[in-house]
Coordinates of C-alpha atoms in Angstrom, one line a residue:
Chain A
M4 CA 0.0 0.0 0.0
S5 CA 1.5 3.3 -1.0
E6 CA 2.0 5.9 1.7
T7 CA -0.3 8.9 1.5
V8 CA 1.3 12.2 0.7
V9 CA 0.2 14.9 3.2
N10 CA 0.2 18.5 2.2
S11 CA 2.1 20.5 4.8
S12 CA 1.9 23.9 3.2
P13 CA -0.6 26.6 4.3
L14 CA -3.6 26.9 2.0
E15 CA -3.8 30.4 0.8
I16 CA -7.1 31.6 -0.4
N17 CA -8.6 35.1 -0.7
L18 CA -12.3 35.7 -1.1
L19 CA -11.6 39.4 -1.6
Q20 CA -10.5 38.9 -5.1
I21 CA -12.7 41.4 -6.8
D22 CA -12.3 44.1 -4.2
E23 CA -8.6 43.3 -4.1
E24 CA -8.3 44.3 -7.7
L25 CA -10.3 47.4 -7.2
E26 CA -8.3 48.2 -4.1
G27 CA -5.1 47.6 -5.9
E28 CA -6.2 50.0 -8.6
A29 CA -7.5 52.5 -6.0
H30 CA -4.3 52.4 -4.0
S31 CA -1.9 52.1 -6.8
P32 CA 0.4 55.1 -7.2
V33 CA 0.5 54.5 -10.9
K34 CA -3.0 55.8 -11.6
P35 CA -2.6 59.2 -9.9
L36 CA 0.8 59.6 -11.4
L37 CA -0.5 58.7 -14.8
V38 CA -3.3 61.2 -14.4
L39 CA -0.8 63.8 -13.2
A40 CA 1.5 63.1 -16.1
V41 CA -1.4 63.3 -18.6
L42 CA -2.5 66.6 -16.9
V43 CA 1.1 68.0 -17.1
V44 CA 1.5 66.9 -20.8
G45 CA -2.0 68.3 -21.5
V46 CA -1.2 71.7 -19.9
G47 CA 2.1 71.7 -21.7
A48 CA 0.6 70.9 -25.1
V49 CA -2.2 73.5 -24.6
G50 CA 0.4 76.1 -23.5
W51 CA 2.6 75.3 -26.5
L52 CA -0.3 75.5 -28.9
W53 CA -1.5 78.7 -27.3
N54 CA 2.0 80.2 -27.6
D55 CA 2.4 79.0 -31.2
A56 CA -1.0 80.4 -32.1
V57 CA -0.2 83.8 -30.4
T58 CA 3.2 83.9 -32.2
Q59 CA 1.6 83.0 -35.5
S60 CA -1.2 85.5 -34.9
R61 CA 1.4 88.3 -34.2
R62 CA 3.3 87.3 -37.4
L63 CA 0.1 87.4 -39.5
E64 CA -0.9 90.7 -37.9
A65 CA 2.5 92.2 -38.8
E66 CA 2.2 90.8 -42.3
L67 CA -1.3 92.1 -42.6
A68 CA -0.1 95.5 -41.4
R69 CA 2.7 95.5 -43.9
V70 CA 0.4 94.5 -46.8
N71 CA -2.2 97.2 -45.6
G72 CA 0.7 99.7 -45.5
A73 CA 1.7 98.7 -49.0
I74 CA -1.8 99.0 -50.3
S75 CA -2.2 102.4 -48.6
E76 CA 1.1 103.5 -50.1
R77 CA 0.0 102.5 -53.5
E78 CA -3.4 104.0 -53.1
A79 CA -1.7 107.3 -52.1
R80 CA 0.6 107.1 -55.0
Q81 CA -2.3 106.4 -57.3
V82 CA -4.2 109.3 -55.9
K83 CA -1.1 111.5 -56.2
S84 CA -0.6 110.4 -59.9
G85 CA -4.3 111.3 -60.6
S86 CA -5.0 108.1 -62.4
T87 CA -7.8 106.3 -61.0
V88 CA -8.6 104.4 -64.1
P89 CA -8.9 100.8 -63.4
V90 CA -6.7 98.3 -65.2
S91 CA -9.6 96.8 -67.1
A92 CA -10.2 100.2 -68.6
W93 CA -6.6 100.3 -69.7
T94 CA -6.9 97.0 -71.3
A95 CA -10.0 98.1 -73.2
L96 CA -8.3 101.4 -74.3
P97 CA -6.7 100.1 -77.5
D98 CA -10.0 98.9 -78.8
T99 CA -11.7 102.2 -77.9
L100 CA -8.9 104.1 -79.6
R101 CA -9.1 101.9 -82.6
K102 CA -12.8 102.5 -82.9
A103 CA -12.4 106.3 -82.3
V104 CA -10.1 106.7 -85.3
P105 CA -11.4 106.2 -88.8
K106 CA -9.9 103.6 -90.9
A107 CA -7.2 105.2 -93.0
T108 CA -7.8 103.0 -96.1
G109 CA -11.5 103.9 -96.0
V110 CA -10.6 107.7 -95.9
L111 CA -8.1 107.3 -98.7
D112 CA -10.5 105.3 -100.9
G113 CA -13.2 107.9 -100.3
L114 CA -10.9 110.8 -101.3
R115 CA -9.4 108.9 -104.2
R116 CA -12.9 108.6 -105.8
L117 CA -13.4 112.4 -105.4
M118 CA -10.1 113.6 -106.7
P119 CA -9.9 114.7 -110.3
R120 CA -7.8 112.8 -112.7
E121 CA -5.0 115.3 -112.8
A122 CA -4.8 116.0 -109.1
N123 CA -2.5 114.5 -106.5
L124 CA -3.1 114.0 -102.8
T125 CA 0.0 115.2 -100.9
S126 CA -1.0 114.9 -97.3
L127 CA -3.7 113.6 -95.0
T128 CA -3.9 114.4 -91.3
Y129 CA -6.4 113.2 -88.8
T130 CA -6.8 115.8 -86.0
E131 CA -7.8 115.3 -82.4
D132 CA -11.1 117.2 -82.9
G133 CA -12.2 114.5 -85.5
S134 CA -11.7 116.5 -88.7
I135 CA -9.4 115.6 -91.5
R136 CA -6.9 118.0 -93.1
V137 CA -6.2 117.2 -96.7
A138 CA -3.6 118.8 -99.0
G139 CA -3.4 118.3 -102.7
R140 CA -2.0 119.6 -106.0
F141 CA -4.5 120.4 -108.7
A142 CA -4.0 121.3 -112.3
T143 CA -6.5 124.2 -112.2
V144 CA -8.6 126.1 -109.7
E145 CA -11.7 124.6 -111.4
Q146 CA -10.5 121.2 -110.4
V147 CA -10.2 122.4 -106.8
V148 CA -13.8 123.6 -106.9
A149 CA -14.9 120.4 -108.6
F150 CA -13.2 118.4 -105.7
M151 CA -15.0 120.5 -103.1
L152 CA -18.3 120.0 -104.8
E153 CA -17.7 116.3 -105.1
A154 CA -16.8 116.1 -101.4
E155 CA -19.9 118.1 -100.4
E156 CA -22.1 115.7 -102.3
S157 CA -20.3 112.6 -101.1
P158 CA -22.1 110.8 -98.2
D159 CA -18.7 110.0 -96.7
F160 CA -17.6 113.6 -96.1
S161 CA -19.2 116.7 -94.8
E162 CA -18.3 120.2 -93.6
V163 CA -15.8 120.7 -96.4
R164 CA -13.8 123.9 -96.0
L165 CA -11.0 125.3 -98.1
T166 CA -8.2 126.3 -95.8
S167 CA -5.5 127.4 -98.3
L168 CA -5.0 127.9 -102.0
N169 CA -1.7 128.7 -103.6
N170 CA -0.3 128.7 -107.2
R171 CA 3.0 127.0 -107.3
A172 CA 5.4 127.5 -110.2
P173 CA 7.6 124.6 -111.3
A174 CA 11.0 124.4 -109.7
E175 CA 14.0 125.8 -111.6
D176 CA 15.6 122.3 -111.9
A177 CA 12.3 120.8 -113.1
E178 CA 12.1 119.1 -116.4
P179 CA 11.2 121.4 -119.3
G180 CA 7.5 121.5 -120.0
T181 CA 6.5 121.1 -116.4
L182 CA 3.3 123.1 -115.8
P183 CA 2.5 125.2 -112.6
V184 CA 0.1 123.6 -110.1
V185 CA -2.5 124.9 -107.6
E186 CA -1.8 123.7 -104.0
A187 CA -5.0 123.6 -102.0
G188 CA -5.7 122.6 -98.4
F189 CA -9.0 121.5 -97.0
E190 CA -10.6 120.6 -93.7
L191 CA -13.5 118.1 -93.8
T192 CA -15.2 115.6 -91.6
Y193 CA -15.2 112.0 -92.4
T194 CA -18.6 110.5 -92.0
P195 CA -18.4 106.9 -93.3
S196 CA -21.6 105.7 -94.9
A197 CA -23.6 102.8 -93.4
G198 CA -21.8 99.4 -93.8
A199 CA -18.4 100.9 -94.1
D200 CA -15.8 99.9 -91.5
K201 CA -15.6 102.8 -89.2
G202 CA -12.8 101.8 -86.9
G203 CA -9.3 100.6 -87.5
G204 CA -7.0 103.5 -87.3
G205 CA -4.7 103.0 -90.2
Chain B
M8 CA 10.1 55.1 4.8
F9 CA 7.8 55.1 7.9
G10 CA 5.0 53.8 5.7
K11 CA 7.1 50.8 4.8
I12 CA 7.9 50.1 8.5
R13 CA 4.2 50.3 9.3
N14 CA 3.3 48.1 6.4
K15 CA 5.5 45.3 7.9
R16 CA 2.9 44.9 10.5
R17 CA 0.4 42.3 9.6
C18 CA -3.1 42.3 11.2
G19 CA -5.6 39.6 11.7
L20 CA -9.2 40.2 12.6
Q21 CA -11.7 37.5 13.6
F22 CA -15.4 38.4 14.0
L23 CA -17.4 36.4 16.6
D24 CA -20.9 37.1 17.8
R25 CA -19.8 38.7 21.1
Q26 CA -16.3 39.9 20.3
V27 CA -13.8 40.9 17.7
K28 CA -10.3 39.5 18.1
L29 CA -7.6 41.7 16.7
V30 CA -3.9 40.8 16.4
A31 CA -1.0 42.7 14.9
A32 CA 2.1 40.7 14.2
A33 CA 5.5 41.6 13.0
G34 CA 8.7 39.9 12.0
P35 CA 9.7 38.1 8.8
S36 CA 7.0 35.5 9.2
G37 CA 4.6 37.3 11.4
S38 CA 5.8 35.3 14.4
R39 CA 6.1 38.2 16.8
I40 CA 2.9 39.5 18.3
V41 CA 2.9 43.2 18.6
L42 CA -0.5 43.7 20.1
F43 CA -3.7 41.7 20.6
R44 CA -7.0 42.8 21.8
A45 CA -10.5 41.2 22.2
I46 CA -13.1 43.9 21.5
P47 CA -16.3 43.1 23.2
L48 CA -19.4 43.7 21.2
A49 CA -22.8 44.9 22.3
E50 CA -25.5 42.1 22.2
G51 CA -27.3 42.1 18.9
T52 CA -24.4 43.5 16.9
I53 CA -23.7 40.1 15.3
K54 CA -25.9 37.1 15.6
E55 CA -24.9 33.7 14.4
G56 CA -22.4 35.3 12.1
K57 CA -24.8 37.8 10.6
I58 CA -24.1 41.5 11.2
L59 CA -27.3 43.1 12.5
D60 CA -26.0 46.5 13.5
E61 CA -23.4 47.5 10.9
E62 CA -23.0 51.1 12.0
G63 CA -22.7 50.0 15.7
L64 CA -20.0 47.4 14.7
I65 CA -18.1 50.0 12.7
H66 CA -18.3 52.5 15.6
Q67 CA -17.1 49.9 18.2
L68 CA -14.3 48.7 16.0
S69 CA -13.1 52.1 14.8
D70 CA -12.7 53.3 18.4
H71 CA -10.1 50.6 19.1
V72 CA -8.4 51.1 15.7
R73 CA -7.8 54.7 16.7
Q74 CA -6.7 53.8 20.2
L75 CA -4.2 51.3 18.8
S76 CA -3.0 53.6 16.1
L77 CA -3.8 51.0 13.5
A78 CA -5.6 53.3 11.0
G79 CA -4.8 52.3 7.5
A80 CA -3.1 49.0 8.6
E81 CA -3.5 46.1 6.2
V82 CA -5.6 43.4 7.7
S83 CA -6.7 39.8 6.8
L84 CA -10.1 39.0 8.2
T85 CA -12.4 36.0 8.5
I86 CA -16.0 35.7 7.5
P87 CA -18.1 33.2 9.5
T88 CA -17.2 29.6 8.6
S89 CA -20.9 28.8 8.4
S90 CA -21.1 31.0 5.3
V91 CA -18.3 29.2 3.5
I92 CA -19.0 26.2 1.3
L93 CA -16.4 23.6 0.4
R94 CA -16.7 21.8 -2.9
K95 CA -14.2 19.3 -4.4
A96 CA -14.2 19.2 -8.2
T97 CA -12.2 17.9 -11.1
F98 CA -11.4 20.0 -14.1
P99 CA -9.3 19.6 -17.3
R100 CA -5.7 20.6 -16.7
V101 CA -5.6 24.2 -17.8
R102 CA -3.9 27.4 -16.7
E103 CA -5.0 29.0 -13.4
K104 CA -6.8 31.9 -15.0
E105 CA -8.7 29.6 -17.4
L106 CA -9.5 27.3 -14.5
R107 CA -10.8 30.2 -12.5
N108 CA -13.1 31.0 -15.4
L109 CA -14.3 27.4 -15.6
I110 CA -15.1 27.4 -11.9
D111 CA -16.8 30.7 -12.2
V112 CA -19.0 29.4 -15.0
E113 CA -19.8 26.2 -13.2
L114 CA -20.7 28.0 -9.9
H115 CA -22.9 30.6 -11.7
S116 CA -24.5 28.0 -14.0
G117 CA -25.7 26.0 -11.1
E118 CA -23.8 22.8 -12.1
T119 CA -22.2 22.9 -8.7
Q120 CA -25.1 23.2 -6.2
L121 CA -24.7 26.1 -3.8
P122 CA -27.2 27.2 -1.2
F123 CA -26.9 30.8 -2.2
R124 CA -26.6 33.1 -5.2
N125 CA -23.8 35.5 -6.2
P126 CA -20.9 33.5 -4.9
V127 CA -17.4 34.7 -4.5
F128 CA -14.8 31.9 -4.5
D129 CA -11.2 30.9 -4.5
F130 CA -9.6 27.5 -4.8
V131 CA -6.6 25.4 -4.1
T132 CA -5.3 22.6 -6.3
V133 CA -5.2 19.3 -4.6
R134 CA -3.9 17.1 -7.3
Q135 CA -2.6 17.6 -10.8
G136 CA -2.8 14.8 -13.3
K137 CA -1.6 14.6 -16.9
E138 CA -5.0 15.6 -18.2
D139 CA -7.0 16.7 -15.3
Q140 CA -6.7 18.4 -11.9
E141 CA -8.6 18.2 -8.7
V142 CA -9.4 21.4 -6.8
I143 CA -11.1 22.4 -3.6
I144 CA -13.4 25.4 -4.1
F145 CA -14.2 27.7 -1.2
A146 CA -17.3 29.8 -2.0
S147 CA -19.2 32.3 0.0
P148 CA -22.1 34.7 -0.7
M149 CA -20.8 38.0 -2.1
E150 CA -23.1 40.0 0.2
V151 CA -21.5 38.5 3.3
V152 CA -17.9 39.2 2.1
E153 CA -18.8 42.7 1.0
Q154 CA -20.5 43.5 4.3
Y155 CA -17.5 42.4 6.4
V156 CA -15.1 44.1 4.1
R157 CA -17.1 47.3 4.3
V158 CA -17.2 47.2 8.1
V159 CA -13.4 46.8 8.2
R160 CA -12.8 49.5 5.7
N161 CA -15.1 52.0 7.4
A162 CA -13.5 51.2 10.7
G163 CA -10.3 52.6 9.3
L164 CA -8.4 49.5 8.4
Q165 CA -7.4 48.3 5.0
P166 CA -8.7 44.8 4.2
V167 CA -6.3 42.9 2.0
A168 CA -7.6 39.3 2.4
V169 CA -10.7 37.4 3.4
D170 CA -9.9 34.0 4.7
T171 CA -11.7 31.3 6.7
A172 CA -10.9 30.5 10.4
P173 CA -10.1 26.8 9.7
L174 CA -7.4 27.7 7.1
A175 CA -6.0 30.4 9.4
L176 CA -5.7 27.7 12.2
F177 CA -4.2 25.2 9.7
R178 CA -1.5 27.8 8.9
L179 CA -0.8 28.3 12.6
L180 CA -0.8 24.5 13.2
I181 CA 1.8 23.9 10.4
R182 CA 4.1 26.5 11.9
G183 CA 3.6 25.2 15.4
L184 CA 4.2 21.6 14.5
R185 CA 7.2 22.4 12.4
A186 CA 8.7 24.2 15.4
Y187 CA 8.4 21.0 17.4
G188 CA 9.7 18.9 14.6
Q189 CA 6.4 17.1 14.3
T190 CA 4.5 16.3 11.1
L191 CA 0.9 17.0 10.2
P192 CA -1.4 14.1 11.0
E193 CA -2.8 12.5 7.8
R194 CA -6.4 12.9 9.1
F195 CA -7.5 15.1 11.9
L196 CA -10.4 17.0 13.3
L197 CA -9.8 20.7 14.1
L198 CA -12.1 22.0 16.8
D199 CA -12.2 25.7 17.5
A200 CA -14.3 26.1 20.6
E201 CA -15.7 29.5 21.6
N202 CA -18.5 30.1 24.1
E203 CA -21.1 31.0 21.5
R204 CA -20.1 28.6 18.8
A205 CA -17.7 25.8 17.8
D206 CA -16.1 25.5 14.4
I207 CA -15.5 21.9 13.4
S208 CA -13.3 21.1 10.4
I209 CA -11.8 17.9 9.2
F210 CA -8.6 17.7 7.2
V211 CA -7.4 14.8 5.2
G212 CA -3.9 14.7 3.6
G213 CA -3.4 18.3 4.4
Y214 CA -6.6 19.5 2.8
P215 CA -10.0 20.4 4.3
V216 CA -12.8 18.1 3.5
F217 CA -15.5 19.3 5.9
F218 CA -16.5 22.5 7.7
R219 CA -19.3 22.9 10.2
T220 CA -20.2 25.6 12.7
V221 CA -22.3 24.6 15.7
Q222 CA -24.1 27.4 17.5
M223 CA -24.0 26.7 21.3
Q224 CA -27.1 27.7 23.2
S225 CA -25.2 29.7 25.8
A226 CA -28.5 31.1 27.3
F227 CA -29.3 27.6 28.5
L228 CA -25.9 27.0 30.0
P229 CA -25.3 27.1 33.8
D230 CA -23.6 30.2 35.3
E231 CA -20.8 28.4 37.1
D232 CA -17.8 28.1 34.8
E233 CA -17.1 24.4 35.6
D234 CA -20.7 23.4 35.1
R235 CA -21.0 25.6 32.1
N236 CA -18.0 24.0 30.5
A237 CA -19.1 20.5 31.3
V238 CA -22.5 21.1 29.7
Y239 CA -20.9 22.8 26.7
A240 CA -18.6 19.8 26.3
R241 CA -21.5 17.3 26.5
Q242 CA -23.5 19.3 23.9
L243 CA -20.5 19.5 21.6
S244 CA -19.6 15.9 22.1
I245 CA -23.1 14.9 20.8
E246 CA -22.7 17.2 17.9
L247 CA -19.2 15.8 17.2
G248 CA -20.6 12.3 17.2
R249 CA -23.1 13.3 14.4
V250 CA -20.3 15.0 12.5
M251 CA -18.0 12.0 12.7
N252 CA -20.8 9.7 11.5
Y253 CA -21.6 12.0 8.7
Y254 CA -18.0 12.2 7.7
R255 CA -17.5 8.4 7.9
Y256 CA -20.4 7.4 5.8
N257 CA -20.9 10.5 3.5
V258 CA -17.5 12.1 3.0
A259 CA -14.7 9.6 3.7
S260 CA -14.0 7.4 0.7
D261 CA -12.5 4.6 3.0
Q262 CA -15.1 5.0 5.8
E263 CA -12.3 5.5 8.2
D264 CA -12.9 7.4 11.5
V265 CA -11.0 10.5 12.4
R266 CA -8.8 9.5 15.3
Q267 CA -6.9 12.7 16.0
L268 CA -8.3 15.9 17.5
I269 CA -6.6 19.3 17.6
L270 CA -8.2 21.7 20.1
V271 CA -8.0 25.4 19.9
G272 CA -10.1 28.3 21.2
D273 CA -11.1 29.3 24.7
P274 CA -8.4 27.6 26.9
S275 CA -10.8 26.6 29.7
L276 CA -13.2 25.1 27.3
C277 CA -10.4 23.3 25.5
E278 CA -9.2 21.7 28.7
T279 CA -12.7 20.5 29.6
L280 CA -13.2 19.2 26.0
R281 CA -9.9 17.4 26.2
Q282 CA -11.0 15.6 29.3
N283 CA -14.4 14.7 27.9
M284 CA -13.2 13.4 24.5
E285 CA -10.1 11.4 25.5
E286 CA -12.1 8.2 24.9
E287 CA -13.3 9.2 21.5
F288 CA -10.0 10.1 19.9
E289 CA -6.7 8.3 19.9
R290 CA -4.7 11.5 20.2
I291 CA -5.8 14.9 21.3
L292 CA -3.5 17.9 20.7
Q293 CA -3.7 21.5 21.9
M294 CA -2.9 23.9 19.1
P295 CA 0.9 24.6 19.4
V296 CA 0.5 28.3 19.4
D297 CA 3.7 28.7 21.5
G298 CA 5.8 27.0 18.9
A299 CA 4.6 29.3 16.1
L300 CA 5.5 32.5 18.0
T301 CA 8.8 34.0 19.2
N302 CA 7.2 36.0 22.0
F303 CA 4.5 33.6 23.1
E304 CA 2.3 34.4 26.1
P305 CA -0.4 32.1 27.5
S306 CA -3.0 34.7 26.7
H307 CA -2.1 34.3 23.0
K308 CA -3.9 30.9 23.0
S309 CA -7.2 32.6 22.7
F310 CA -6.1 34.5 19.6
A311 CA -5.1 31.5 17.4
V312 CA -7.4 32.5 14.5
P313 CA -6.3 36.1 14.2
I314 CA -2.6 35.1 14.7
G315 CA -3.1 32.6 11.8
L316 CA -4.6 35.4 9.8
A317 CA -1.7 37.7 10.6
M318 CA 0.7 35.1 9.3
K319 CA -1.1 34.9 6.0
G320 CA 1.2 35.2 3.1
A321 CA 4.3 35.5 5.3

């Protein structure tokens, strides 16, 4: 018969198991330390974020002030220069100008049709007040009158006015047989007929 | 630093119907008694292990805790043995945590019959086979444990363990026998005799197999000490006879009697019991409290349970 083994160690039980865990948690220094650490880290993080935000805010305020200063300076300069035309108006200006000035080819075509056969157009000037100054050489005074009449009747021109009329003898070095001419100057207003291209400068 | 010194004190607290026994021990194995006190309780505070006047008990206990400067001291306490149920069970060999879960499921599912709901439990492993293991489960109603723990905590102490009186005595017995070079009997009955009740426990192979608390009808006992003890011994002897029969025919696998008795508790009762029961047991031992302590005094004999509690874990 085998000998019975007798346990000779104390039997350790603890019926406080659930509470013991809670107690352990409640009395553990880890938890308050952890809370404290989280609190410190939290306060530090909030402080850092606040400081960073304040710094950034100050930087942005300074930048904004600088930009505002620059804007004010430019506005002052603009006011000083008297130009308050917006940029869009400047960009539209070439088209406006182009439309404001009659098309040179249209003017020349119109004049060419009115000029007598023996006449030459020597100059054409478009003035700021909208009138056209025309100078030409004609064979006779009758031809000058004829041109003026033609211009008056033309739908493309109006307000025809003779500004100068001179007889011009041939130059001394001119070829033999060269005839004297009548130099006449006119002022007239170009009024292109319907359908004709009004703008384009020239 | 001072906290650490204070923590080296180990306290044991035993609740009885008419008194609370408190012991503070020190030393590497809790073998030096620093203080011991029996705190008398007003009648009706605890009755048959049930706390009837919780506030009163806290008040009475906290007064002594303050007087003894024990506030915050760690303490192991007992709950009434009558509220502790023993169950032996076999489980597959698994890790302790898993085993605890298995037991928890079994207790709560009702597979292991318990006379109460909401049990708290702990267990000790008796045998480990290749595929299975045998354990003894100690279970008690959660309400009972919580109430005693609440009282101790509200009295200013720090409860760290809830134990049973038979296991506290078993701890003390091992220490005492070891001091005398004696071995633990293979089978013995441990009788803790107090005036109002007696705890009877049977150990086989170093493990408890049976717990029973007998309430003694002290109101019907004579006033004279000698007569009183004699009547007490006769009453208890009858009850022991029933317990022995129950053990022999319902618990013991070999139907062997328990032939060794270890007496502990009230010294005068123990002496009377020893004289009355000499014929029923082959060997009767007094609890060797003296061997377990380095500063033993005769009055320590009455504090065997709280001393055993104070030695817990040491």
